[in-house]
Amino acid sequence: MFKGRDIVTIIDLTKEELEVLFEETDSMLKYKGLNLRLLEGKIMAAAFFEPSTRTRFSFETAMLRLGGRVIGFSEPSRTSIAKGETLADTIRMLNAYSDLIVIRHSIEGAAKFAAEIADVPVINAGDGTRHHPTQAMIDLYTIKRNFESFDGLEVGVLGDLKYGRAATSFIYGMSKYPIKHLYLISPPQLKCRNEVIEYLKFTGTSFTEVEKLDDVISELDVLYVTRIQRERLPDPAEYEKIRGSYRVTLNHLKEARDNLIILHPLPRTDELPNEIDSTKHAKYFEQAGYGVPIRMALLKLILVGEEI
Amino acid sequence: MRRDERLLVSKIQDGTVIDHIPAGNALYVLKILGITGREGLRVAVVMNVESKKLGKKDIVKIEKLELKKDDVNKISLIAPTATINIIRNYKVVSKSKVSVPERIEGLFSCINPRCITNQPREPLKSKFRLVSLSPLKMQCEYCGYIMSHDEILRQLTGG
């Protein structure tokens, strides 16, 4: 099911496959403080063409916790890429040196291309504005831990839905489950891209695009918050006028359901102020804590399979 | 059709007749086939004539030319209603309707400049998947961008 396969988008995984991953993650949670030898002798190549802290460190930690080793770079400026090497050639080289490649790149479709070139499995750790499948796995797992089932949930996704790859992958992930409704909350300039909307229609997901959190906060079981980068808006001054609509406050929470959980892929800026952290709704640190065990589970499933 | 309304375009001996082109698109068809008129081939272009099926249509006749598969695919994107008649010794030896392929490789570029297929020197071709026939839409298999018919036409004709 997982052994030897590439992970380019969350769309490629079925609900059943995600369930296998989540069960494996449950066991990894028990061992996350230990050093296991499951991946002894295996080498993961981390090809980070774009800055990353938590994704890269959590992949590396996951590999080391399982007894594997890591090579790679996080500053392409110090590699042959700075000399003008193509992505294709860099991937061919890493393919020869390692058992698995994790790639992050600002160019859209880079991970799919890398997967076509490499014989070893390739995991997409983010390609431009398009996909971030392992973040979506963490997000879905957090919901599962908090609600047991996705059935009938009402879910809101807030922020930059046009350029945000974490938000996009989360939305694709939600379309796999029988949730009741998906609210896509963003300024008009940062609405979901056409291909995402087409996909939601194709999968029959019930959704509405709205502009203000105030209008839907009382309807939600899950609120997924993402950052709006003001430079994404055609007129950054415009951001000052609308920022209040995309900032979660204690006032919003007065209207919220008792069981509402708030998620955020982090890092955050002012869309999620510190005052929310101490509320029972805040689950984003719990969510961040699943980064390593999810990636441990995924690396184990891809490199040695479900048995063992 | 009354005899005196018949078009004054002579039959061709060997070659291809592309019929049922949506009116006004004949010049695009010539453009994507790379026909400028300077090749010395006999070419007839008939535009905006009456058609039972389409109301109005264009026709292109090209002597001595047999179309390749890529050419037929390109024509299907510009003129999804077109029929292609192969002529040998003044007779129609085969007649087929074009159909838009489910997958298209390397025929036109993705419009997204940040797509991997638009990066210089990377050894790969564009790949698209048909997502809708009417209106025509094709999705880039790498970056996911959905190209509209207009965008595809612009990429194909450089217009």
Coordinates of N, CA and C in Angstrom, one line a residue, chain A residues 84-89 92 106-110 112-113 116 127 130 194-195 198, chain B residues 112 114-117 119-124 127 137 139 141-146:
Chain A
G84 N 24.0 26.5 -11.5 CA 23.1 26.4 -12.6 C 22.6 25.0 -12.9
E85 N 22.9 24.1 -12.0 CA 22.4 22.7 -12.2 C 20.9 22.6 -12.2
T86 N 20.4 21.7 -13.1 CA 18.9 21.6 -13.2 C 18.4 20.8 -12.0
L87 N 17.1 20.9 -11.8 CA 16.5 20.1 -10.7 C 16.6 18.7 -11.1
A88 N 16.5 18.3 -12.4 CA 16.6 17.0 -12.8 C 17.9 16.3 -12.4
D89 N 19.0 17.1 -12.7 CA 20.3 16.5 -12.4 C 20.5 16.4 -10.9
R92 N 18.7 13.3 -9.8 CA 19.4 12.1 -10.2 C 20.6 11.7 -9.3
S106 N 10.1 26.0 -4.5 CA 9.1 27.1 -4.8 C 8.4 26.9 -6.1
I107 N 8.9 26.0 -7.0 CA 8.3 25.9 -8.3 C 7.2 24.8 -8.2
E108 N 6.1 25.1 -8.9 CA 4.9 24.3 -8.8 C 5.0 23.0 -9.7
G109 N 4.8 21.9 -9.1 CA 5.0 20.6 -9.8 C 6.4 20.0 -9.7
A110 N 7.3 20.7 -9.0 CA 8.6 20.2 -8.8 C 8.7 18.8 -8.2
K112 N 6.4 16.5 -8.3 CA 5.9 15.4 -9.2 C 7.0 15.1 -10.2
F113 N 7.7 16.1 -10.7 CA 8.7 15.9 -11.7 C 9.9 15.1 -11.0
E116 N 9.0 11.6 -10.9 CA 9.2 10.9 -12.2 C 10.6 10.5 -12.5
D127 N 5.4 22.3 -2.6 CA 5.8 22.8 -3.9 C 5.0 24.1 -4.2
R130 N 1.1 25.0 -4.2 CA 0.2 23.9 -4.6 C -0.1 22.9 -3.5
N194 N -9.2 28.2 -8.9 CA -10.2 27.5 -9.7 C -10.1 26.0 -9.7
E195 N -8.9 25.5 -9.7 CA -8.8 24.0 -9.8 C -9.2 23.4 -8.4
E198 N -13.1 23.5 -8.5 CA -13.5 22.4 -9.4 C -13.4 21.0 -8.8
Chain B
N112 N 1.0 29.0 -16.5 CA 1.5 29.4 -15.2 C 3.0 29.5 -15.2
R114 N 5.1 29.8 -13.0 CA 5.8 29.1 -11.9 C 5.7 27.6 -12.0
C115 N 5.2 27.1 -13.1 CA 5.0 25.7 -13.3 C 6.4 25.1 -13.7
I116 N 6.7 23.9 -13.2 CA 8.0 23.3 -13.5 C 8.2 23.1 -15.0
T117 N 7.1 23.0 -15.8 CA 7.3 22.8 -17.2 C 7.7 24.0 -18.0
Q119 N 10.2 25.9 -16.7 CA 11.5 26.3 -16.2 C 12.6 25.9 -17.3
P120 N 13.5 26.9 -17.6 CA 14.4 26.7 -18.6 C 15.3 25.5 -18.3
R121 N 15.6 24.7 -19.3 CA 16.6 23.6 -19.3 C 16.2 22.3 -18.6
E122 N 15.0 22.4 -17.9 CA 14.6 21.1 -17.3 C 14.0 20.2 -18.4
P123 N 14.5 18.9 -18.4 CA 14.1 18.0 -19.5 C 12.7 17.4 -19.3
L124 N 11.7 18.2 -19.5 CA 10.3 17.7 -19.5 C 9.4 18.4 -20.4
K127 N 2.2 18.5 -19.9 CA 1.2 17.4 -19.9 C -0.1 17.9 -19.4
K137 N -11.7 22.5 -21.3 CA -10.8 22.9 -20.2 C -9.8 21.7 -20.1
Q139 N -6.3 20.4 -17.7 CA -5.6 20.7 -16.4 C -4.1 20.2 -16.6
E141 N -0.9 18.6 -15.6 CA -0.7 17.5 -14.7 C 0.4 17.8 -13.6
Y142 N 1.2 18.8 -13.9 CA 2.3 19.2 -12.9 C 1.8 20.2 -11.9
C143 N 1.3 21.4 -12.3 CA 1.0 22.4 -11.3 C -0.5 22.5 -11.1
G144 N -1.3 21.7 -11.8 CA -2.8 21.7 -11.5 C -3.6 22.8 -12.1
Y145 N -2.9 23.8 -12.8 CA -3.6 24.9 -13.4 C -4.6 24.4 -14.4
I146 N -5.9 24.9 -14.4 CA -6.8 24.6 -15.4 C -6.9 25.6 -16.5

